[in-house]
XYZ file of C-alpha atoms in Angstrom:
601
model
C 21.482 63.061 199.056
C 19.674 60.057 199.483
C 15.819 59.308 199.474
C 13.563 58.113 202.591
C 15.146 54.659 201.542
C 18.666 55.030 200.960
C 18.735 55.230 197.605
C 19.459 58.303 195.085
C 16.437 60.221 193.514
C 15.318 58.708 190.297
C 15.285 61.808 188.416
C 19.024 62.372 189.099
C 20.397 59.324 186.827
C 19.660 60.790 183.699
C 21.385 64.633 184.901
C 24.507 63.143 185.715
C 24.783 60.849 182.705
C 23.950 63.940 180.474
C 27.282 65.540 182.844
C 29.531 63.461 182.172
C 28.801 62.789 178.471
C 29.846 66.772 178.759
C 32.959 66.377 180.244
C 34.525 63.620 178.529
C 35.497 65.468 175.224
C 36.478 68.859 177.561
C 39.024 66.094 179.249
C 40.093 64.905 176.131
C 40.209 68.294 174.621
C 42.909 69.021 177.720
C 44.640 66.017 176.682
C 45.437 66.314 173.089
C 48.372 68.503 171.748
C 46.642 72.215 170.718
C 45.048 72.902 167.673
C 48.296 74.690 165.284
C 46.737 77.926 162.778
C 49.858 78.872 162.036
C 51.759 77.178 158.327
C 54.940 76.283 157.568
C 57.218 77.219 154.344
C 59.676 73.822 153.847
C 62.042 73.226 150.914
C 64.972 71.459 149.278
C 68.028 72.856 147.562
C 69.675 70.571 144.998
C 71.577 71.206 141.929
C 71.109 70.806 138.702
C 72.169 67.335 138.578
C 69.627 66.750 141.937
C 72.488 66.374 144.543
C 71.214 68.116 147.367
C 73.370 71.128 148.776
C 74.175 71.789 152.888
C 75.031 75.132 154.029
C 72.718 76.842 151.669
C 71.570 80.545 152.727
C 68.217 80.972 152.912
C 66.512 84.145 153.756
C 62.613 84.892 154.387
C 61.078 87.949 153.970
C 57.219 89.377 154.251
C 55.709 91.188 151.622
C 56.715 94.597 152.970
C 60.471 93.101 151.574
C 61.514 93.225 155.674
C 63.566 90.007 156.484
C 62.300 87.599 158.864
C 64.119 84.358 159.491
C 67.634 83.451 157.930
C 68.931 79.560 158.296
C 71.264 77.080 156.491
C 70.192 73.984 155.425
C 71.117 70.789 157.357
C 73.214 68.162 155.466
C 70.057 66.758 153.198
C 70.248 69.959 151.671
C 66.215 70.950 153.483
C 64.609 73.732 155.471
C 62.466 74.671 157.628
C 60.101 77.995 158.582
C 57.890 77.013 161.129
C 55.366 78.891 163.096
C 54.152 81.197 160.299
C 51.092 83.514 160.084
C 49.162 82.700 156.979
C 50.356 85.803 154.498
C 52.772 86.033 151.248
C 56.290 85.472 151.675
C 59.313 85.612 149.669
C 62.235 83.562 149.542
C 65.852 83.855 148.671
C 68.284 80.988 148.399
C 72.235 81.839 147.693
C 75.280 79.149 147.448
C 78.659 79.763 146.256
C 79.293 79.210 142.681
C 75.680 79.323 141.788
C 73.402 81.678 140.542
C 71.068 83.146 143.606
C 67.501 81.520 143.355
C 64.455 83.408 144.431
C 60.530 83.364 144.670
C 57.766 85.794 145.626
C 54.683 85.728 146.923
C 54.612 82.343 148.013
C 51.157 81.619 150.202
C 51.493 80.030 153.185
C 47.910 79.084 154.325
C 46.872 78.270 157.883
C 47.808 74.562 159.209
C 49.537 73.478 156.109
C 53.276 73.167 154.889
C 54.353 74.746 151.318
C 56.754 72.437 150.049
C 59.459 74.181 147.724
C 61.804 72.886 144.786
C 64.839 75.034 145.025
C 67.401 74.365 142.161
C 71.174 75.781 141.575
C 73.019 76.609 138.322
C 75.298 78.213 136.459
C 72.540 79.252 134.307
C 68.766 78.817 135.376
C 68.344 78.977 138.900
C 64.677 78.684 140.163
C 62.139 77.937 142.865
C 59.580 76.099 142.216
C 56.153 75.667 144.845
C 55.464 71.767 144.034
C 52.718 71.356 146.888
C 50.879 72.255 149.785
C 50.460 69.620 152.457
C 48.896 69.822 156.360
C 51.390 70.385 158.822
C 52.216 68.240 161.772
C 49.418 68.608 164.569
C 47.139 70.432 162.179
C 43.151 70.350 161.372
C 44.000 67.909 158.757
C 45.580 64.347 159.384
C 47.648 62.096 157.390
C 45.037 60.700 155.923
C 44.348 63.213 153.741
C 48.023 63.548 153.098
C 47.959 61.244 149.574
C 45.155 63.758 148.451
C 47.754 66.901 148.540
C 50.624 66.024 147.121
C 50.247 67.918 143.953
C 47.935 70.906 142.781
C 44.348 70.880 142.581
C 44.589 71.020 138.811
C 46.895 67.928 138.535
C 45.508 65.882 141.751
C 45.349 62.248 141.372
C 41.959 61.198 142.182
C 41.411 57.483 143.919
C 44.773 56.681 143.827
C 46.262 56.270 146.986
C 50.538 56.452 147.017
C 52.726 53.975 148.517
C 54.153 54.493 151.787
C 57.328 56.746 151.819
C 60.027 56.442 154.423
C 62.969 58.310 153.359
C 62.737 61.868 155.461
C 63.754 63.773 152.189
C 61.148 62.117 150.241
C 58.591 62.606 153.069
C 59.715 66.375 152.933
C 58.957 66.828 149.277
C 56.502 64.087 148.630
C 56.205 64.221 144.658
C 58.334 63.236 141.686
C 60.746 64.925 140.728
C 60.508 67.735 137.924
C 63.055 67.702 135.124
C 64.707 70.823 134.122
C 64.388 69.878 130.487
C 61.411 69.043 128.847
C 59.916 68.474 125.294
C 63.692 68.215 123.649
C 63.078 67.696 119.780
C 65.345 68.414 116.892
C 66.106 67.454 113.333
C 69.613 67.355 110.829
C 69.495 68.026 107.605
C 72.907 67.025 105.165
C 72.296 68.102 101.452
C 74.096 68.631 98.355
C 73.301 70.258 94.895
C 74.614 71.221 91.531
C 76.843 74.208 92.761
C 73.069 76.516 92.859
C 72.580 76.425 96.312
C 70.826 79.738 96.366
C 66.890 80.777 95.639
C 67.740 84.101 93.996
C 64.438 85.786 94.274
C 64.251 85.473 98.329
C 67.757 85.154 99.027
C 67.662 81.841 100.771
C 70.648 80.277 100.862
C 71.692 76.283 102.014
C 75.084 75.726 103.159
C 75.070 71.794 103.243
C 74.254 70.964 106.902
C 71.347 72.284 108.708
C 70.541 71.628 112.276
C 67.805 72.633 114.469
C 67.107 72.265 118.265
C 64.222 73.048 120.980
C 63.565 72.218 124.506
C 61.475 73.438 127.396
C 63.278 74.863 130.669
C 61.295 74.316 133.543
C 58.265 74.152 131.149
C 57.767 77.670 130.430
C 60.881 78.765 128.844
C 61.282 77.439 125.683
C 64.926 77.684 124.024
C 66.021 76.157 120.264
C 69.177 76.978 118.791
C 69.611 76.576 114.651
C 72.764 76.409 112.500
C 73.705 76.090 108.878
C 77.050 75.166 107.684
C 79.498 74.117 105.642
C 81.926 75.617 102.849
C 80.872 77.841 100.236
C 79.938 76.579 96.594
C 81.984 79.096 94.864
C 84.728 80.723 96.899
C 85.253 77.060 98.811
C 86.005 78.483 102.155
C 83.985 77.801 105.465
C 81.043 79.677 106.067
C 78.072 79.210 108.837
C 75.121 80.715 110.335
C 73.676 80.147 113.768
C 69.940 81.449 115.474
C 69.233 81.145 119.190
C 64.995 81.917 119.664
C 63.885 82.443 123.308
C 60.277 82.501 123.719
C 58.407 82.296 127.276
C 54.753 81.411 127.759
C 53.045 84.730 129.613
C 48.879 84.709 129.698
C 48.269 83.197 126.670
C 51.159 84.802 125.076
C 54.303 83.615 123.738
C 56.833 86.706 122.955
C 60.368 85.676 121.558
C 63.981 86.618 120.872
C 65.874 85.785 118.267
C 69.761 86.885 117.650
C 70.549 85.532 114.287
C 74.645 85.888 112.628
C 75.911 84.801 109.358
C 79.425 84.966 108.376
C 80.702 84.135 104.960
C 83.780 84.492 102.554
C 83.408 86.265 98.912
C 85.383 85.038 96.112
C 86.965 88.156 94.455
C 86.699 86.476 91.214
C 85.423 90.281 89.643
C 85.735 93.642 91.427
C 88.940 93.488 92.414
C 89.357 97.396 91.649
C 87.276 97.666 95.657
C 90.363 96.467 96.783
C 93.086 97.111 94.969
C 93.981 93.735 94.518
C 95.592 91.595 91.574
C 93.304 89.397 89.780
C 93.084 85.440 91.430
C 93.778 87.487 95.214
C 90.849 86.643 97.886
C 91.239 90.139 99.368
C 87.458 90.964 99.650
C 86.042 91.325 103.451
C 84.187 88.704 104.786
C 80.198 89.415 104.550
C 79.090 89.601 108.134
C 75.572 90.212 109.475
C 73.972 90.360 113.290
C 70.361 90.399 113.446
C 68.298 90.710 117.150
C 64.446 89.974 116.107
C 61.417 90.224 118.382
C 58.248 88.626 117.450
C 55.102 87.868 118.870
C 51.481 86.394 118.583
C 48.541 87.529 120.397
C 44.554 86.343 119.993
C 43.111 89.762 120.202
C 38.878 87.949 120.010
C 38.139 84.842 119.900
C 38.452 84.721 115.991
C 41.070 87.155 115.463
C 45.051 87.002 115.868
C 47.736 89.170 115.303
C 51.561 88.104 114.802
C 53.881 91.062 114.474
C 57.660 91.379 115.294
C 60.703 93.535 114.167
C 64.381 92.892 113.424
C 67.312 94.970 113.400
C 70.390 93.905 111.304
C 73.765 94.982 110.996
C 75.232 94.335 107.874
C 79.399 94.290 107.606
C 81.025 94.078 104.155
C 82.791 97.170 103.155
C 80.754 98.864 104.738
C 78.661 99.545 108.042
C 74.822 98.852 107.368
C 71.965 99.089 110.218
C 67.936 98.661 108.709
C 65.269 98.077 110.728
C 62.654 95.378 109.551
C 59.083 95.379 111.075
C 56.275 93.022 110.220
C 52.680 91.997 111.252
C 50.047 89.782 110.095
C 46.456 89.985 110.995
C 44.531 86.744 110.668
C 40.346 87.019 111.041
C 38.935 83.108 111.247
C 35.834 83.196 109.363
C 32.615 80.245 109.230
C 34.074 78.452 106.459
C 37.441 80.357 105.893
C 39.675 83.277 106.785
C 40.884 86.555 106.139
C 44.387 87.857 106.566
C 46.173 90.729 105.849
C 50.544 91.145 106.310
C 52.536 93.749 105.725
C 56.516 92.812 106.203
C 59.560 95.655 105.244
C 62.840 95.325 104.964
C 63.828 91.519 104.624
C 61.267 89.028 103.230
C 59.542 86.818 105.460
C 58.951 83.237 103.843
C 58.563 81.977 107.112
C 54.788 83.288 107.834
C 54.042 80.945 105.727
C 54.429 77.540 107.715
C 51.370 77.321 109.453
C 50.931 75.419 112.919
C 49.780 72.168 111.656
C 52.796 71.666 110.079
C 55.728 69.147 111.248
C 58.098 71.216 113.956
C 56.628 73.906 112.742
C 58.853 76.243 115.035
C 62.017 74.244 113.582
C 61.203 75.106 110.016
C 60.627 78.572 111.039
C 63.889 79.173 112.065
C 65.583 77.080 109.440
C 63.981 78.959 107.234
C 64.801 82.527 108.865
C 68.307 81.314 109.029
C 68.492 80.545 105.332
C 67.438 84.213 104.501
C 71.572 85.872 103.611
C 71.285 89.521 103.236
C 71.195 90.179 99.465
C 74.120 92.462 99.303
C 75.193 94.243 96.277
C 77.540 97.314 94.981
C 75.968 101.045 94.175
C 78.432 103.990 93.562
C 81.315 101.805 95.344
C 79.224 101.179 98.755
C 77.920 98.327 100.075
C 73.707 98.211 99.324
C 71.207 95.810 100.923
C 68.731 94.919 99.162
C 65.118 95.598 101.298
C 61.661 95.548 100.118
C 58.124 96.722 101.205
C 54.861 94.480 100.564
C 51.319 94.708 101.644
C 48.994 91.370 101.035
C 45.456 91.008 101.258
C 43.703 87.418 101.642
C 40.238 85.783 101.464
C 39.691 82.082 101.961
C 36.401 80.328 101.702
C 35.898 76.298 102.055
C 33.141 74.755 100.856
C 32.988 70.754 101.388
C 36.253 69.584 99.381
C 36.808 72.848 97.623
C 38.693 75.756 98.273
C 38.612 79.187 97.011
C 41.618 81.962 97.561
C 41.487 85.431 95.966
C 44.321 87.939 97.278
C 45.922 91.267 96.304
C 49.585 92.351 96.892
C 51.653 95.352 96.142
C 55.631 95.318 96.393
C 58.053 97.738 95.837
C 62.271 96.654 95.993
C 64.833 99.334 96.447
C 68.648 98.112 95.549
C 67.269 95.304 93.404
C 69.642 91.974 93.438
C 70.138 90.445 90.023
C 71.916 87.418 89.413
C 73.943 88.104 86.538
C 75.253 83.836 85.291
C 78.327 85.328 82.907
C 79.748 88.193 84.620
C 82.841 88.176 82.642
C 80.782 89.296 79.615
C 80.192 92.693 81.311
C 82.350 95.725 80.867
C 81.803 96.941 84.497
C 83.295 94.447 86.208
C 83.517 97.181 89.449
C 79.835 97.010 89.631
C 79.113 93.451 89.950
C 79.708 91.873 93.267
C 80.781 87.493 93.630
C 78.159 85.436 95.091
C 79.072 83.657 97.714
C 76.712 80.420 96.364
C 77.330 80.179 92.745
C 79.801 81.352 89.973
C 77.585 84.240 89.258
C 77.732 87.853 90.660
C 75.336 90.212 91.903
C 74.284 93.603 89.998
C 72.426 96.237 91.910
C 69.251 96.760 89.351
C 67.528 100.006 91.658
C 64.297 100.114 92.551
C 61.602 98.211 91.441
C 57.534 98.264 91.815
C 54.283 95.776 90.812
C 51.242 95.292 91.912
C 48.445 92.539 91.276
C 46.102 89.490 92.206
C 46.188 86.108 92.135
C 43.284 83.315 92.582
C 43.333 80.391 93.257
C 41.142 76.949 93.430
C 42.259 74.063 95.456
C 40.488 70.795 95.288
C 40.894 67.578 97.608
C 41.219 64.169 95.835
C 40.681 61.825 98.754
C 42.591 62.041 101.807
C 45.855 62.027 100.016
C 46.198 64.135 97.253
C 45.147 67.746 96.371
C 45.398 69.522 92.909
C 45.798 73.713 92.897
C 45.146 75.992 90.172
C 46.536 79.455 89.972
C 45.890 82.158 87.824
C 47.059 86.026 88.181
C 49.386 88.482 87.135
C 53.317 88.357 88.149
C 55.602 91.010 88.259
C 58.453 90.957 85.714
C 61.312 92.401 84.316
C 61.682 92.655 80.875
C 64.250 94.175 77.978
C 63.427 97.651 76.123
C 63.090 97.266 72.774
C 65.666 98.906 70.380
C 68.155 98.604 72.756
C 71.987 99.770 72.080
C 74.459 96.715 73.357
C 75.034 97.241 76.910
C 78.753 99.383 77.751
C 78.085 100.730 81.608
C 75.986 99.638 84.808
C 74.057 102.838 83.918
C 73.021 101.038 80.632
C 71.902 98.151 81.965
C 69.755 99.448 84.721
C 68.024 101.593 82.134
C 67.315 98.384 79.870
C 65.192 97.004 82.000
C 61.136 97.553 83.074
C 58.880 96.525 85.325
C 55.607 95.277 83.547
C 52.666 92.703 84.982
C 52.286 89.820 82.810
C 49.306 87.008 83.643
C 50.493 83.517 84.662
C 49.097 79.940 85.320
C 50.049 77.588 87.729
C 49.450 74.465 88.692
C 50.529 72.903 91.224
C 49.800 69.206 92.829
C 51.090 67.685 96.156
C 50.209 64.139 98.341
C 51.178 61.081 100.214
C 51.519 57.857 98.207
C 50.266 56.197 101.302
C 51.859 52.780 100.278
C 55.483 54.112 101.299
C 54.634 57.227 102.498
C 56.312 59.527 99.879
C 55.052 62.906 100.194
C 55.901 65.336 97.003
C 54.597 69.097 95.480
C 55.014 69.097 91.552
C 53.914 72.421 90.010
C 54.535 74.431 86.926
C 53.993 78.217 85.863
C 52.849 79.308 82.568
C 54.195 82.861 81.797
C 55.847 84.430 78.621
C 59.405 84.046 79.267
C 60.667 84.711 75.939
C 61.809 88.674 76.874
C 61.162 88.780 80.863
C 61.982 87.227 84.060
C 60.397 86.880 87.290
C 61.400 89.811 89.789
C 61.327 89.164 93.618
C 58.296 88.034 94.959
C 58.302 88.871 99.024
C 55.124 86.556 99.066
C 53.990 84.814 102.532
C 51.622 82.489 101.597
C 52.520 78.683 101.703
C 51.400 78.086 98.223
C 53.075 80.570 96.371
C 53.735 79.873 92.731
C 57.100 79.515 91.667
C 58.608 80.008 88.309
C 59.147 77.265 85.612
C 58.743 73.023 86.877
C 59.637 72.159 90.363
C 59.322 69.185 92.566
C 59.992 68.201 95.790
C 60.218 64.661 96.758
C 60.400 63.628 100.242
C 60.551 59.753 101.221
C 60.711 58.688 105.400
C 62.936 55.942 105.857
C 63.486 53.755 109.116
C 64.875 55.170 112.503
C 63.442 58.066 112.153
C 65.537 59.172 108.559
C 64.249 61.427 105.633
C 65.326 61.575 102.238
C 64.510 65.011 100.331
C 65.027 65.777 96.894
C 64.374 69.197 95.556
C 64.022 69.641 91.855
C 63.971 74.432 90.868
C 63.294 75.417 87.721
C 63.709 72.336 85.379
C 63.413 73.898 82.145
C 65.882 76.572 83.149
C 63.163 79.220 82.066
C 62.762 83.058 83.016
C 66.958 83.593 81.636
C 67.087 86.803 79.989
C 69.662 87.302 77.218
C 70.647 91.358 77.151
C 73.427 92.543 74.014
C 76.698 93.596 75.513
C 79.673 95.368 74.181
C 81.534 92.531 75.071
C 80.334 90.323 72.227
C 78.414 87.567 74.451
C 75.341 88.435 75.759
C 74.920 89.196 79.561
C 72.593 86.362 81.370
C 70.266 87.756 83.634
C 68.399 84.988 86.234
C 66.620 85.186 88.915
C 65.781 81.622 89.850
C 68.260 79.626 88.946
C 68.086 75.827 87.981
C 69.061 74.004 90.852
C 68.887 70.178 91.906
C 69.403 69.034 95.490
C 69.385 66.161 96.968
C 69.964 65.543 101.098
C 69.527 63.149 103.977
C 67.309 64.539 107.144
C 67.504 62.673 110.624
C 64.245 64.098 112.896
C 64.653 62.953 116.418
């Protein structure tokens, strides 16, 4: 309508410029493609080498387990589920000759693609959710896309990636994850005098140790030990091999262990067992199994439990089964801590390597694998020895200083001595060959001690430390007025338990110049009538009978030379009268020198 004079109303300009500034984003609203809620669920199936795989089946299911959508993938080995409602889904990928691959509860959230990592094996097949990115014609444009290409936790931050044309790589958009992770291991070669076993603990060293870890998928850790290598006595092969499984879970890390030894006896003595003529090798082999479970848990903030169990088989003559349980309770104090273990059955050296150690999980397990069941001969059968011990720690720090007090309280059934000159012995049919030495094994019963030890360490620099020791130490020691020894009976009732104080000291550091690490120490006891029994200690300082050192010196690409130096002075020998004429030579640590080469990689 126009005014007297032709013209429109002035009041009208500004109500149809406020109109039209309306309908310009309605028209442009019409124009543009529709606003997608829905997600998308995207992947990419590759082996284990990262070839991708066509013809893949992959199935999609809700959360109520009813399938959905089923496709193949397309010759780049991807998928596609489009058109989703934003929920939990589950996935199942199968090819043949692999193992089937699946995920649950996989979010897909509205206007945004989960991109999945499917890989086939043999072995470990798994799925992996690498990132969530906006979908095509989505809220979000591709602007934002360099922002979401990994998880919130791990998302670069002002970084922006480079451009990325391949389709598969656009599909995936992130590096590549590799199936194994964190590989480490280390190889130890050693030799010795012909002593190559610690008689108190029953360790044993074969002459080539290997250990092995690595991460799958970077929650499932797997290492793999092995000692081997021929027998110091009866000179024929012998090995032992440990596989550990352990999988982080909530702060957790439970593991499983199978550990087997297998090892030849020389029938030097006992050869009434079998029947056999004098010089035959017609013993058994010794065989053992063991399946361990173990486990560490922070139950408060300062307290932590480690507990396990293993159950052995033992084959030699004779069909053994034992259970061995174990926990240790560890309280962090201000300026210290408290612990207490208990461990039956076999000993458990291995407690004692703390974290902060070098491969500390390595030297567990080389040190597990080094424990051989300490088999001996009672009333014609096959006996293991297996002990019982309850510890109780307090450690205080002050500045430089340390203070230790702890009790303990042991108790041995089927006791194994090492006896050095078994042919002085009149019961030859009670004494069995070990396996590491010219010596046999005599079954000395049951044996008991209590007692305390406490301890002092001081800090000399950053370098070197110096520990002192003092205690009491369970022994066995001769009756007086003895007869000479005719039977096994005889000899068994020689012999008592009795506590007897000792002193040890005991140094260790770095020459930082070259890097030479060592422990000397040395225990002070009466060893004129007695002799160490087995200690089933778990503490990393525990003193050890008579002079020792250890000598270890790193050496270029990434070599180690060890030398380990037991019982110098050859003391703690007891000397018992026998019918025989020579006196029988009980020991129970054993003189030993070793020397070896380790390569740490």
């Amino acid at each position: 309508m126009k005014g007297a004079r032709g013209y429109y109303p002035m009041w009208l300009a500004p109500v149809a410029s406020l109109f039209a500034a309306a309908l310009i984003p309605v028209c442009a609203l019409d124009a543009a493609s529709p606003i997608h809620l829905a997600g998308e669920l995207s992947g990419l199936v590759t082996d284990h080498g990262g070839r991708p795989q066509p013809g893949a089946l992959v199935l999609l299911f809700n959360r109520q387990e009813q399938l959905l959508q089923r496709l193949s993938t397309d010759n780049g080995g991807t998928f596609s589920f489009g058109d989703l409602l934003p929920d939990l889904y589950s996935i199942r990928v199968t090819l043949a000759s692999f193992l089937p691959a699946s995920r649950d509860r996989v979010q897909v959230k509205p206007g945004m693609r989960s991109l999945l990592e499917v890989n086939l094996s043999h072995i470990f097949s798994s799925v992996q959710l690498v990132s969530t990115v906006p979908a095509t014609g989505s809220l979000m444009n591709d602007n934002w896309k360099w922002a979401l290409r990994e998880d919130s936790s791990l998302r670069p931050i002002l970084r922006l990636l480079p451009a990325i044309d391949d389709p598969l790589q656009r599909l995936h958009g992130y590096e590549k994850t590799a199936v194994f992770t964190g590989s480490r291991g280390l190889v130890r070669i050693s030799a010795s005098d012909g002593s190559l076993m610690n008689s108190d603990t029953g360790a044993g060293d074969l002459g080539t140790q290997f250990a092995f870890a690595t991460s799958v998928y970077g929650d499932n850790h797997v290492r793999v030990s092995g000692n081997l290598g021929y027998g110091a006595a009866s000179g024929a092969p012998a090995a032992a091999f440990r596989t550990t499984y352990s999988r982080d879970f909530l702060g957790a890390a439970p593991a499983v262990s199978v550990t087997m030894h297998q090892m030849f006896v020389p029938a030097r003595v006992g050869q009434s067992l079998t029947g056999s003529a004098p010089g035959d090798s017609a013993l058994p082999a010794l065989r053992s199994i063991a399946v361990s479970f173990s486990d560490k848990t922070q139950l408060t903030d300062s307290i932590t439990a480690e507990y396990g169990m293993e159950l052995d088989n033992v084959t030699f003559l004779d069909h053994l089964h034992y259970v061995s349980p174990y926990g240790k309770l560890t309280w962090q104090l201000a300026h210290g801590k408290a612990d207490f273990t208990y461990t039956s059955g076999n000993a458990r050296p291995e407690l004692g390597i703390g974290p902060s150690e070098r491969n500390a999980d390595l030297q567990r397990d080389l040190a597990a694998l080094a424990l051989v069941p300490r088999v001996t001969l009672g009333d014609g059968h096959a006996r293991v020895q297996r002990g019982e011990s309850y510890e109780l720690g307090l450690s205080q720090r002050f500045g430089s200083r340390e203070y230790r007090v702890e009790a303990y309280r042991q108790a041995v059934k089927n006791l194994a001595l090492m006896v050095a000159n078994p042919d002085a012995a009149g019961f030859e049919e009670d004494l069995l060959p070990d396996a590491f030495s010219n010596s046999a094994l005599f079954n000395a019963g049951r044996f008991q001690s209590a007692g305390y030890t406490a301890s002092v360490t001081q800090d000399l620099g950053d370098n070197y430390r110096v520990t002192v020791i003092y205690g009491t130490a369970g022994m066995l020691a001769a009756r007086a007025g003895l007869s000479p020894i005719a039977s096994a009976g005889d000899l068994r009732h020689a012999l008592e338990a009795e506590q007897r104080p000792a002193l040890t000291v005991r140094t260790s550091g770095t020459v930082k110049a070259s890097g030479t690490r060592f422990i000397a120490s040395y225990q002070w006891t009466n060893y004129t009538r007695s002799m160490p029994a087995p200690l089933f200690s778990t503490q990393s300082s525990r003193p050890e009978p008579g002079l020792n050192f250890v000598v270890k010196q790193p050496m270029p690409w990434r070599m180690e030379m060890t030398a380990e130096l037991r019982n110098l002075l050859a003391q703690g020998y007891l000397p018992i009268a026998s019918t025989g004429g020579s006196p029988l030579l009980l020991v129970n640590t054993p003189r030993s020198l070793r020397g070896g080469l380790a390569f740490v990689f």
